[in-house]
PDB file of C-alpha atoms in Angstrom:
ATOM      1  CA  MET A  21      28.170 -39.386 -37.791  1.00  0.00           C
ATOM      2  CA  PHE A  22      28.039 -43.267 -38.133  1.00  0.00           C
ATOM      3  CA  ASN A  23      28.576 -44.554 -33.592  1.00  0.00           C
ATOM      4  CA  GLN A  24      29.888 -47.728 -34.676  1.00  0.00           C
ATOM      5  CA  GLU A  25      30.129 -48.632 -30.732  1.00  0.00           C
ATOM      6  CA  LYS A  26      26.338 -47.670 -29.946  1.00  0.00           C
ATOM      7  CA  PHE A  27      25.547 -49.366 -33.112  1.00  0.00           C
ATOM      8  CA  SER A  28      27.368 -52.724 -31.589  1.00  0.00           C
ATOM      9  CA  LYS A  29      25.280 -52.392 -28.800  1.00  0.00           C
ATOM     10  CA  ILE A  30      22.198 -52.411 -29.515  1.00  0.00           C
ATOM     11  CA  LEU A  31      22.726 -55.763 -32.304  1.00  0.00           C
ATOM     12  CA  ASN A  32      24.559 -57.553 -29.143  1.00  0.00           C
ATOM     13  CA  LYS A  33      21.112 -56.454 -26.874  1.00  0.00           C
ATOM     14  CA  ILE A  34      19.168 -57.893 -29.535  1.00  0.00           C
ATOM     15  CA  ALA A  35      21.489 -61.571 -29.883  1.00  0.00           C
ATOM     16  CA  LYS A  36      21.223 -61.647 -26.259  1.00  0.00           C
ATOM     17  CA  GLN A  37      17.017 -61.712 -26.717  1.00  0.00           C
ATOM     18  CA  TYR A  38      17.176 -64.363 -29.922  1.00  0.00           C
ATOM     19  CA  GLY A  39      20.358 -66.375 -27.513  1.00  0.00           C
ATOM     20  CA  ASN A  40      23.021 -66.803 -30.068  1.00  0.00           C
ATOM     21  CA  ILE A  41      23.961 -64.214 -33.176  1.00  0.00           C
ATOM     22  CA  THR A  42      22.330 -67.171 -35.673  1.00  0.00           C
ATOM     23  CA  TYR A  43      19.212 -66.897 -34.731  1.00  0.00           C
ATOM     24  CA  PHE A  44      19.213 -63.672 -34.511  1.00  0.00           C
ATOM     25  CA  ALA A  45      20.713 -63.198 -38.395  1.00  0.00           C
ATOM     26  CA  ASN A  46      18.339 -65.708 -39.933  1.00  0.00           C
ATOM     27  CA  ALA A  47      14.628 -63.804 -38.402  1.00  0.00           C
ATOM     28  CA  ALA A  48      16.892 -60.310 -40.088  1.00  0.00           C
ATOM     29  CA  SER A  49      17.139 -62.315 -43.325  1.00  0.00           C
ATOM     30  CA  VAL A  50      21.488 -61.060 -42.653  1.00  0.00           C
ATOM     31  CA  GLY A  51      24.250 -62.541 -43.233  1.00  0.00           C
ATOM     32  CA  ARG A  52      25.068 -63.735 -39.052  1.00  0.00           C
ATOM     33  CA  SER A  53      29.288 -63.077 -40.510  1.00  0.00           C
ATOM     34  CA  TYR A  54      27.572 -60.471 -42.186  1.00  0.00           C
ATOM     35  CA  LEU A  55      26.302 -58.815 -38.375  1.00  0.00           C
ATOM     36  CA  SER A  56      29.482 -60.564 -36.757  1.00  0.00           C
ATOM     37  CA  LYS A  57      31.158 -57.566 -38.248  1.00  0.00           C
ATOM     38  CA  TYR A  58      29.155 -55.133 -36.519  1.00  0.00           C
ATOM     39  CA  ILE A  59      28.923 -56.482 -33.373  1.00  0.00           C
ATOM     40  CA  ASN A  60      32.725 -56.303 -33.231  1.00  0.00           C
ATOM     41  CA  ASN A  61      33.002 -52.787 -34.551  1.00  0.00           C
ATOM     42  CA  LYS A  62      34.455 -54.276 -37.802  1.00  0.00           C
ATOM     43  CA  LEU A  63      32.883 -52.332 -40.190  1.00  0.00           C
ATOM     44  CA  PRO A  64      33.646 -48.299 -40.509  1.00  0.00           C
ATOM     45  CA  SER A  65      30.679 -48.072 -42.867  1.00  0.00           C
ATOM     46  CA  PRO A  66      27.127 -48.327 -41.313  1.00  0.00           C
ATOM     47  CA  PRO A  67      24.393 -50.829 -43.191  1.00  0.00           C
ATOM     48  CA  THR A  68      22.027 -49.627 -45.729  1.00  0.00           C
ATOM     49  CA  PRO A  69      18.901 -48.540 -44.768  1.00  0.00           C
ATOM     50  CA  LYS A  70      16.773 -51.323 -45.866  1.00  0.00           C
ATOM     51  CA  ILE A  71      19.172 -53.965 -43.817  1.00  0.00           C
ATOM     52  CA  LEU A  72      18.450 -51.404 -41.316  1.00  0.00           C
ATOM     53  CA  GLU A  73      14.574 -51.725 -41.596  1.00  0.00           C
ATOM     54  CA  LYS A  74      15.279 -55.143 -41.359  1.00  0.00           C
ATOM     55  CA  ILE A  75      17.287 -55.671 -37.983  1.00  0.00           C
ATOM     56  CA  ALA A  76      14.208 -53.355 -36.722  1.00  0.00           C
ATOM     57  CA  GLU A  77      11.786 -55.857 -37.122  1.00  0.00           C
ATOM     58  CA  ALA A  78      13.512 -58.320 -35.717  1.00  0.00           C
ATOM     59  CA  SER A  79      14.878 -56.235 -32.839  1.00  0.00           C
ATOM     60  CA  GLY A  80      11.124 -57.897 -30.397  1.00  0.00           C
ATOM     61  CA  GLY A  81      11.057 -54.063 -29.341  1.00  0.00           C
ATOM     62  CA  ALA A  82      14.773 -53.471 -28.368  1.00  0.00           C
ATOM     63  CA  THR A  83      14.961 -51.007 -31.338  1.00  0.00           C
ATOM     64  CA  ASN A  84      13.767 -49.058 -33.890  1.00  0.00           C
ATOM     65  CA  TYR A  85      13.900 -48.120 -37.643  1.00  0.00           C
ATOM     66  CA  ASP A  86      14.446 -44.294 -36.473  1.00  0.00           C
ATOM     67  CA  GLU A  87      16.441 -45.078 -33.516  1.00  0.00           C
ATOM     68  CA  LEU A  88      19.155 -47.203 -35.724  1.00  0.00           C
ATOM     69  CA  MET A  89      18.716 -44.360 -38.676  1.00  0.00           C
ATOM     70  CA  GLN A  90      20.180 -42.088 -36.208  1.00  0.00           C
ATOM     71  CA  VAL A  91      22.463 -43.949 -34.533  1.00  0.00           C
ATOM     72  CA  CYS A  92      24.224 -44.904 -38.527  1.00  0.00           C
ATOM     73  CA  GLY A  93      24.372 -40.964 -39.246  1.00  0.00           C
ATOM     74  CA  TYR A  94      21.073 -41.201 -41.668  1.00  0.00           C
ATOM     75  CA  LEU A  95      18.849 -39.004 -39.147  1.00  0.00           C
ATOM     76  CA  ASN A  96      20.626 -35.954 -37.367  1.00  0.00           C
ATOM     77  CA  SER A  97      18.968 -35.267 -35.095  1.00  0.00           C
ATOM     78  CA  ASN A  98      16.318 -37.408 -32.204  1.00  0.00           C
ATOM     79  CA  MET A  99      13.797 -36.073 -33.454  1.00  0.00           C
ATOM     80  CA  SER A 100      12.017 -39.144 -36.049  1.00  0.00           C
ATOM     81  CA  SER A 101      12.143 -39.098 -39.720  1.00  0.00           C
ATOM     82  CA  LYS A 102       8.097 -38.143 -40.154  1.00  0.00           C
ATOM     83  CA  GLU A 103       8.879 -35.045 -38.013  1.00  0.00           C
ATOM     84  CA  ILE A 104      12.081 -33.878 -39.504  1.00  0.00           C
ATOM     85  CA  VAL A 105       9.833 -34.505 -42.719  1.00  0.00           C
ATOM     86  CA  ALA A 106       7.551 -32.574 -41.349  1.00  0.00           C
ATOM     87  CA  GLN A 107      10.422 -29.794 -40.295  1.00  0.00           C
ATOM     88  CA  ASN A 108      11.163 -29.321 -44.277  1.00  0.00           C
ATOM     89  CA  ILE A 109       7.692 -29.070 -45.473  1.00  0.00           C
ATOM     90  CA  CYS A 110       7.494 -25.890 -42.789  1.00  0.00           C
ATOM     91  CA  LYS A 111      11.437 -24.297 -43.934  1.00  0.00           C
ATOM     92  CA  ASN A 112       9.453 -24.927 -47.516  1.00  0.00           C
ATOM     93  CA  TYR A 113       7.473 -21.939 -46.144  1.00  0.00           C
ATOM     94  CA  GLU A 114       8.790 -20.333 -43.915  1.00  0.00           C
ATOM     95  CA  SER A 115       9.632 -16.924 -45.723  1.00  0.00           C
ATOM     96  CA  ASP A 116       5.725 -16.689 -46.877  1.00  0.00           C
ATOM     97  CA  ILE A 117       5.494 -16.561 -42.964  1.00  0.00           C
ATOM     98  CA  ASP A 118       7.402 -14.025 -42.992  1.00  0.00           C
ATOM     99  CA  ASN A 119       6.854 -11.219 -45.264  1.00  0.00           C
ATOM    100  CA  LEU A 120       3.185 -11.181 -42.441  1.00  0.00           C
ATOM    101  CA  ASN A 121       5.677  -9.908 -40.006  1.00  0.00           C
ATOM    102  CA  ILE A 122       4.801 -13.023 -37.550  1.00  0.00           C
ATOM    103  CA  LYS A 123       6.845 -13.155 -34.791  1.00  0.00           C
ATOM    104  CA  ASP A 124      10.269 -15.698 -35.058  1.00  0.00           C
ATOM    105  CA  ILE A 125       8.687 -17.069 -31.380  1.00  0.00           C
ATOM    106  CA  ASP A 126       4.916 -16.988 -32.728  1.00  0.00           C
ATOM    107  CA  LYS A 127       6.650 -18.591 -35.745  1.00  0.00           C
ATOM    108  CA  ASP A 128       8.382 -21.381 -33.967  1.00  0.00           C
ATOM    109  CA  PHE A 129       5.732 -22.076 -31.685  1.00  0.00           C
ATOM    110  CA  ILE A 130       3.631 -22.412 -35.235  1.00  0.00           C
ATOM    111  CA  PHE A 131       5.513 -24.949 -36.493  1.00  0.00           C
ATOM    112  CA  GLU A 132       5.971 -27.136 -33.419  1.00  0.00           C
ATOM    113  CA  ILE A 133       3.070 -27.687 -32.701  1.00  0.00           C
ATOM    114  CA  LEU A 134       2.462 -27.908 -36.945  1.00  0.00           C
ATOM    115  CA  ILE A 135       5.682 -31.052 -36.281  1.00  0.00           C
ATOM    116  CA  LYS A 136       4.682 -32.982 -32.513  1.00  0.00           C
ATOM    117  CA  GLN A 137       1.283 -33.194 -33.507  1.00  0.00           C
ATOM    118  CA  GLU A 138      -0.482 -36.522 -33.444  1.00  0.00           C
ATOM    119  CA  GLU A 139      -1.180 -38.438 -37.401  1.00  0.00           C
ATOM    120  CA  HIS A 140      -4.563 -37.003 -37.823  1.00  0.00           C
ATOM    121  CA  ASN A 141      -5.423 -34.711 -35.503  1.00  0.00           C
ATOM    122  CA  THR A 142      -8.268 -32.768 -36.115  1.00  0.00           C
ATOM    123  CA  THR A 143      -8.401 -29.914 -33.699  1.00  0.00           C
ATOM    124  CA  VAL A 144      -4.178 -28.862 -34.344  1.00  0.00           C
ATOM    125  CA  ILE A 145      -6.000 -26.229 -37.043  1.00  0.00           C
ATOM    126  CA  ASN A 146      -7.897 -24.787 -34.281  1.00  0.00           C
ATOM    127  CA  GLN A 147      -6.175 -24.599 -32.246  1.00  0.00           C
ATOM    128  CA  ILE A 148      -3.229 -22.420 -34.534  1.00  0.00           C
ATOM    129  CA  ASN A 149      -5.793 -20.161 -35.334  1.00  0.00           C
ATOM    130  CA  ASN A 150      -7.041 -19.059 -31.714  1.00  0.00           C
ATOM    131  CA  PHE A 151      -3.563 -18.444 -31.233  1.00  0.00           C
ATOM    132  CA  ILE A 152      -2.737 -15.923 -34.581  1.00  0.00           C
ATOM    133  CA  GLU A 153      -6.418 -14.058 -33.269  1.00  0.00           C
ATOM    134  CA  ASN A 154      -5.637 -13.688 -29.689  1.00  0.00           C
ATOM    135  CA  ASN A 155      -2.558 -12.132 -30.793  1.00  0.00           C
ATOM    136  CA  TYR A 156      -2.902 -10.215 -33.788  1.00  0.00           C
ATOM    137  CA  GLY A 157      -6.141 -10.027 -34.826  1.00  0.00           C
ATOM    138  CA  SER A 158      -8.694 -10.650 -37.401  1.00  0.00           C
ATOM    139  CA  ASN A 159      -7.669  -8.725 -40.484  1.00  0.00           C
ATOM    140  CA  SER A 160      -5.939 -10.111 -44.689  1.00  0.00           C
ATOM    141  CA  LYS A 161      -2.682 -11.449 -43.485  1.00  0.00           C
ATOM    142  CA  THR A 162      -3.933 -13.591 -40.635  1.00  0.00           C
ATOM    143  CA  LYS A 163      -6.500 -15.139 -43.028  1.00  0.00           C
ATOM    144  CA  LYS A 164      -2.962 -15.307 -45.885  1.00  0.00           C
ATOM    145  CA  LEU A 165      -1.573 -17.162 -43.004  1.00  0.00           C
ATOM    146  CA  PHE A 166      -4.295 -18.970 -41.814  1.00  0.00           C
ATOM    147  CA  ASP A 167      -4.299 -20.624 -45.617  1.00  0.00           C
ATOM    148  CA  ILE A 168      -0.462 -21.470 -45.446  1.00  0.00           C
ATOM    149  CA  ILE A 169      -0.599 -23.012 -41.690  1.00  0.00           C
ATOM    150  CA  THR A 170      -3.814 -25.291 -43.470  1.00  0.00           C
ATOM    151  CA  GLU A 171      -1.635 -26.100 -46.321  1.00  0.00           C
ATOM    152  CA  ILE A 172       1.189 -27.239 -44.508  1.00  0.00           C
ATOM    153  CA  ASP A 173      -1.236 -29.450 -41.685  1.00  0.00           C
ATOM    154  CA  GLN A 174      -2.889 -30.505 -45.037  1.00  0.00           C
ATOM    155  CA  GLN A 175       0.986 -31.957 -45.996  1.00  0.00           C
ATOM    156  CA  ILE A 176       1.784 -33.488 -43.342  1.00  0.00           C
ATOM    157  CA  LYS A 177      -1.337 -35.228 -42.346  1.00  0.00           C
ATOM    158  CA  ASN A 178       0.155 -36.948 -46.276  1.00  0.00           C
ATOM    159  CA  ILE A 179       2.536 -38.343 -44.514  1.00  0.00           C
ATOM    160  CA  VAL A 180       2.344 -42.214 -44.504  1.00  0.00           C
ATOM    161  CA  THR A 181       3.334 -44.988 -44.102  1.00  0.00           C
ATOM    162  CA  VAL A 182       1.616 -48.480 -45.662  1.00  0.00           C
ATOM    163  CA  PRO A 183       2.593 -51.660 -44.799  1.00  0.00           C
ATOM    164  CA  ASN A 184       5.685 -52.782 -46.060  1.00  0.00           C
ATOM    165  CA  ASN A 185       3.505 -55.240 -48.606  1.00  0.00           C
ATOM    166  CA  ILE A 186       2.564 -53.061 -50.443  1.00  0.00           C
ATOM    167  CA  GLY A 187       5.711 -51.030 -51.916  1.00  0.00           C
ATOM    168  CA  ILE A 188       9.389 -50.677 -51.606  1.00  0.00           C
ATOM    169  CA  PRO A 189      10.575 -48.139 -49.021  1.00  0.00           C
ATOM    170  CA  LEU A 190      10.427 -44.669 -50.261  1.00  0.00           C
ATOM    171  CA  TYR A 191      13.503 -42.542 -49.035  1.00  0.00           C
ATOM    172  CA  CYS A 192      14.321 -38.669 -49.694  1.00  0.00           C
ATOM    173  CA  ILE A 193      17.838 -37.086 -49.739  1.00  0.00           C
ATOM    174  CA  SER A 194      19.312 -33.833 -48.134  1.00  0.00           C
ATOM    175  CA  LYS A 195      22.216 -32.154 -48.201  1.00  0.00           C
ATOM    176  CA  VAL A 196      23.264 -34.906 -45.631  1.00  0.00           C
ATOM    177  CA  PRO A 197      20.976 -36.962 -44.847  1.00  0.00           C
ATOM    178  CA  MET A 198      18.325 -39.465 -46.120  1.00  0.00           C
ATOM    179  CA  TYR A 199      15.536 -40.357 -44.081  1.00  0.00           C
ATOM    180  CA  LYS A 200      12.673 -42.464 -44.920  1.00  0.00           C
ATOM    181  CA  VAL A 201       9.071 -40.853 -45.309  1.00  0.00           C
ATOM    182  CA  SER A 202       7.064 -43.668 -46.614  1.00  0.00           C
ATOM    183  CA  TYR A 203       5.782 -46.221 -49.786  1.00  0.00           C
ATOM    184  CA  PHE A 204       6.374 -46.159 -52.909  1.00  0.00           C
ATOM    185  CA  PRO A 205       3.905 -48.444 -55.304  1.00  0.00           C
ATOM    186  CA  PHE A 206       6.354 -50.965 -56.626  1.00  0.00           C
ATOM    187  CA  GLU A 207       6.072 -54.848 -58.507  1.00  0.00           C
ATOM    188  CA  TYR A 208       8.100 -56.766 -58.966  1.00  0.00           C
ATOM    189  CA  SER A 209       9.253 -59.666 -57.311  1.00  0.00           C
ATOM    190  CA  ASN A 210      12.235 -58.994 -55.583  1.00  0.00           C
ATOM    191  CA  LYS A 211      11.753 -56.142 -53.870  1.00  0.00           C
ATOM    192  CA  GLU A 212      14.360 -56.327 -51.521  1.00  0.00           C
ATOM    193  CA  ASN A 213      16.780 -55.021 -53.426  1.00  0.00           C
ATOM    194  CA  TYR A 214      15.010 -51.577 -54.594  1.00  0.00           C
ATOM    195  CA  ILE A 215      14.408 -49.039 -52.463  1.00  0.00           C
ATOM    196  CA  ALA A 216      12.993 -45.277 -54.537  1.00  0.00           C
ATOM    197  CA  ILE A 217      14.131 -42.420 -54.019  1.00  0.00           C
ATOM    198  CA  LYS A 218      12.447 -38.334 -53.913  1.00  0.00           C
ATOM    199  CA  ALA A 219      15.114 -36.680 -55.995  1.00  0.00           C
ATOM    200  CA  ILE A 220      15.591 -32.523 -54.945  1.00  0.00           C
ATOM    201  CA  THR A 221      17.496 -31.037 -57.138  1.00  0.00           C
ATOM    202  CA  ASP A 222      17.666 -29.995 -61.197  1.00  0.00           C
ATOM    203  CA  LYS A 223      20.796 -31.679 -61.962  1.00  0.00           C
ATOM    204  CA  MET A 224      20.086 -34.960 -63.821  1.00  0.00           C
ATOM    205  CA  LEU A 225      17.089 -33.049 -65.967  1.00  0.00           C
ATOM    206  CA  PRO A 226      15.779 -33.469 -68.018  1.00  0.00           C
ATOM    207  CA  LEU A 227      15.553 -37.714 -66.496  1.00  0.00           C
ATOM    208  CA  LEU A 228      14.964 -36.248 -63.073  1.00  0.00           C
ATOM    209  CA  GLY A 229      14.424 -33.392 -61.765  1.00  0.00           C
ATOM    210  CA  PRO A 230      12.659 -32.081 -57.996  1.00  0.00           C
ATOM    211  CA  ASP A 231      10.359 -34.314 -56.658  1.00  0.00           C
ATOM    212  CA  ASP A 232      10.805 -36.966 -59.529  1.00  0.00           C
ATOM    213  CA  ILE A 233      11.238 -40.645 -58.091  1.00  0.00           C
ATOM    214  CA  ALA A 234      14.103 -43.010 -58.782  1.00  0.00           C
ATOM    215  CA  VAL A 235      13.850 -46.222 -58.408  1.00  0.00           C
ATOM    216  CA  ILE A 236      17.185 -48.113 -56.909  1.00  0.00           C
ATOM    217  CA  GLN A 237      17.997 -51.432 -57.093  1.00  0.00           C
ATOM    218  CA  LEU A 238      20.760 -51.762 -55.061  1.00  0.00           C
ATOM    219  CA  GLN A 239      24.250 -53.034 -55.364  1.00  0.00           C
ATOM    220  CA  GLU A 240      27.454 -52.269 -54.974  1.00  0.00           C
ATOM    221  CA  ASN A 241      29.485 -52.548 -57.993  1.00  0.00           C
ATOM    222  CA  ILE A 242      29.135 -50.472 -61.085  1.00  0.00           C
ATOM    223  CA  VAL A 243      29.656 -50.896 -64.752  1.00  0.00           C
ATOM    224  CA  ASP A 244      31.326 -46.821 -66.214  1.00  0.00           C
ATOM    225  CA  GLY A 245      28.389 -45.095 -67.742  1.00  0.00           C
ATOM    226  CA  GLN A 246      25.739 -46.222 -65.644  1.00  0.00           C
ATOM    227  CA  THR A 247      22.970 -43.066 -63.580  1.00  0.00           C
ATOM    228  CA  VAL A 248      23.853 -44.507 -59.497  1.00  0.00           C
ATOM    229  CA  LEU A 249      22.318 -43.218 -56.522  1.00  0.00           C
ATOM    230  CA  LEU A 250      26.064 -42.989 -54.072  1.00  0.00           C
ATOM    231  CA  LEU A 251      27.362 -41.540 -50.781  1.00  0.00           C
ATOM    232  CA  ILE A 252      30.220 -38.419 -51.662  1.00  0.00           C
ATOM    233  CA  ASP A 253      32.457 -38.002 -48.825  1.00  0.00           C
ATOM    234  CA  ASP A 254      30.301 -39.624 -45.805  1.00  0.00           C
ATOM    235  CA  SER A 255      28.381 -37.304 -46.018  1.00  0.00           C
ATOM    236  CA  TYR A 256      25.284 -36.575 -48.507  1.00  0.00           C
ATOM    237  CA  TYR A 257      23.810 -38.042 -51.298  1.00  0.00           C
ATOM    238  CA  GLU A 258      23.854 -37.818 -54.491  1.00  0.00           C
ATOM    239  CA  ILE A 259      22.441 -39.098 -58.128  1.00  0.00           C
ATOM    240  CA  ALA A 260      24.582 -39.178 -61.026  1.00  0.00           C
ATOM    241  CA  LYS A 261      26.283 -40.387 -64.458  1.00  0.00           C
ATOM    242  CA  ILE A 262      29.294 -42.022 -63.173  1.00  0.00           C
ATOM    243  CA  PHE A 263      32.917 -43.044 -64.718  1.00  0.00           C
ATOM    244  CA  SER A 264      36.238 -44.779 -63.878  1.00  0.00           C
ATOM    245  CA  GLU A 265      39.878 -43.908 -64.337  1.00  0.00           C
ATOM    246  CA  ALA A 266      42.516 -43.880 -63.014  1.00  0.00           C
ATOM    247  CA  ASN A 267      41.428 -44.702 -59.374  1.00  0.00           C
ATOM    248  CA  ILE A 268      38.681 -41.333 -59.512  1.00  0.00           C
ATOM    249  CA  CYS A 269      35.438 -41.698 -60.636  1.00  0.00           C
ATOM    250  CA  LYS A 270      34.059 -38.893 -62.443  1.00  0.00           C
ATOM    251  CA  LEU A 271      30.321 -37.304 -62.006  1.00  0.00           C
ATOM    252  CA  TYR A 272      28.201 -36.291 -64.449  1.00  0.00           C
ATOM    253  CA  PHE A 273      25.069 -34.406 -64.782  1.00  0.00           C
ATOM    254  CA  MET A 274      22.663 -33.745 -67.129  1.00  0.00           C
ATOM    255  CA  ASN A 275      21.550 -30.718 -66.682  1.00  0.00           C
ATOM    256  CA  SER A 276      24.442 -28.205 -68.335  1.00  0.00           C
ATOM    257  CA  LYS A 277      24.862 -26.080 -65.798  1.00  0.00           C
ATOM    258  CA  TYR A 278      26.703 -28.122 -63.514  1.00  0.00           C
ATOM    259  CA  GLU A 279      30.105 -29.019 -63.948  1.00  0.00           C
ATOM    260  CA  GLU A 280      31.578 -32.742 -63.386  1.00  0.00           C
ATOM    261  CA  LEU A 281      33.106 -33.876 -60.401  1.00  0.00           C
ATOM    262  CA  GLU A 282      36.211 -35.595 -59.208  1.00  0.00           C
ATOM    263  CA  LEU A 283      36.391 -37.645 -56.208  1.00  0.00           C
ATOM    264  CA  SER A 284      38.151 -40.606 -54.637  1.00  0.00           C
ATOM    265  CA  ARG A 285      35.647 -41.577 -51.800  1.00  0.00           C
ATOM    266  CA  VAL A 286      32.213 -42.885 -52.621  1.00  0.00           C
ATOM    267  CA  LYS A 287      30.337 -45.527 -52.091  1.00  0.00           C
ATOM    268  CA  ILE A 288      27.678 -46.954 -53.961  1.00  0.00           C
ATOM    269  CA  ILE A 289      24.397 -47.423 -53.321  1.00  0.00           C
ATOM    270  CA  GLY A 290      22.415 -48.475 -56.596  1.00  0.00           C
ATOM    271  CA  GLU A 291      21.748 -48.171 -59.207  1.00  0.00           C
ATOM    272  CA  VAL A 292      19.259 -45.672 -61.174  1.00  0.00           C
ATOM    273  CA  VAL A 293      16.960 -48.737 -63.110  1.00  0.00           C
ATOM    274  CA  LEU A 294      13.199 -46.449 -63.871  1.00  0.00           C
ATOM    275  CA  SER A 295      11.832 -43.271 -62.896  1.00  0.00           C
ATOM    276  CA  GLN A 296       8.396 -42.060 -61.512  1.00  0.00           C
ATOM    277  CA  ASN A 297       6.720 -39.897 -64.452  1.00  0.00           C
ATOM    278  CA  LYS A 298       9.014 -41.711 -67.677  1.00  0.00           C
ATOM    279  CA  SER A 299      10.442 -45.004 -68.556  1.00  0.00           C
ATOM    280  CA  ALA A 300      13.583 -43.105 -69.068  1.00  0.00           C
ATOM    281  CA  PHE A 301      16.297 -45.243 -66.643  1.00  0.00           C
ATOM    282  CA  GLN A 302      14.285 -48.349 -67.528  1.00  0.00           C
ATOM    283  CA  ARG A 303      16.406 -51.122 -69.127  1.00  0.00           C
ATOM    284  CA  LYS A 304      15.207 -52.510 -72.282  1.00  0.00           C
ATOM    285  CA  GLY A 305      13.006 -56.228 -71.435  1.00  0.00           C
ATOM    286  CA  GLY A 306      12.328 -54.681 -67.691  1.00  0.00           C
ATOM    287  CA  MET A 307      13.848 -55.075 -64.812  1.00  0.00           C
TER     288      MET A 307
END
């Protein structure tokens, strides 16, 4: 949930560092009146993650991107975005580990080590392997567990953040939050107007499946028939084709097993203009 009061305090703190809100707005490349409205609690919806990243970069250490994402409701815990992604990776293997009859308290201990590890820590696997051998011995089940842990560790170590000039922010969406996981290589002169999203469902197959990446051109206006990223009821994100009729938005999914939705509370984040693996979304003549 968007914490307007806390967000206002953070912006006030940054503005005081600059002397006034105008200098702060210029440093963040954000409109002065736009920031002023948030400082005075006039806007009920949070800025986009792209704007939050600009504010964080201009804050002079007064805040950071993860804090802003949490305050604005994109993150639902005190964990960093990287830790949240690492947690999700661990959850993907939870049932496999449960099948090996590992105690829940030991499984949670192992996951905690993997999630909280420092970047490029080479001792994590040895630490976990020693723990498993001391508590479960060396056998076929622990060998399988070692292999799973090694695979999880490698995926977590692959979570990287590269400089902003290499690409556009890449986000993952789940049932509630949207959080940055890295950057997506994207060659275009005006990259500030784009983000990338990793899909997690098969609702838009065959155009966009799980783990496919869609490039989003940020915009609030829509044209009927566009494929868009949108926020529904301030609670979860969806990618769908959208049509409007009598103040009701109808969402259509490419996969026929999902029924259309009729909604009244939606916020458009932007249009899908390109997918990672195919050019089905690309406009004629390029972007």
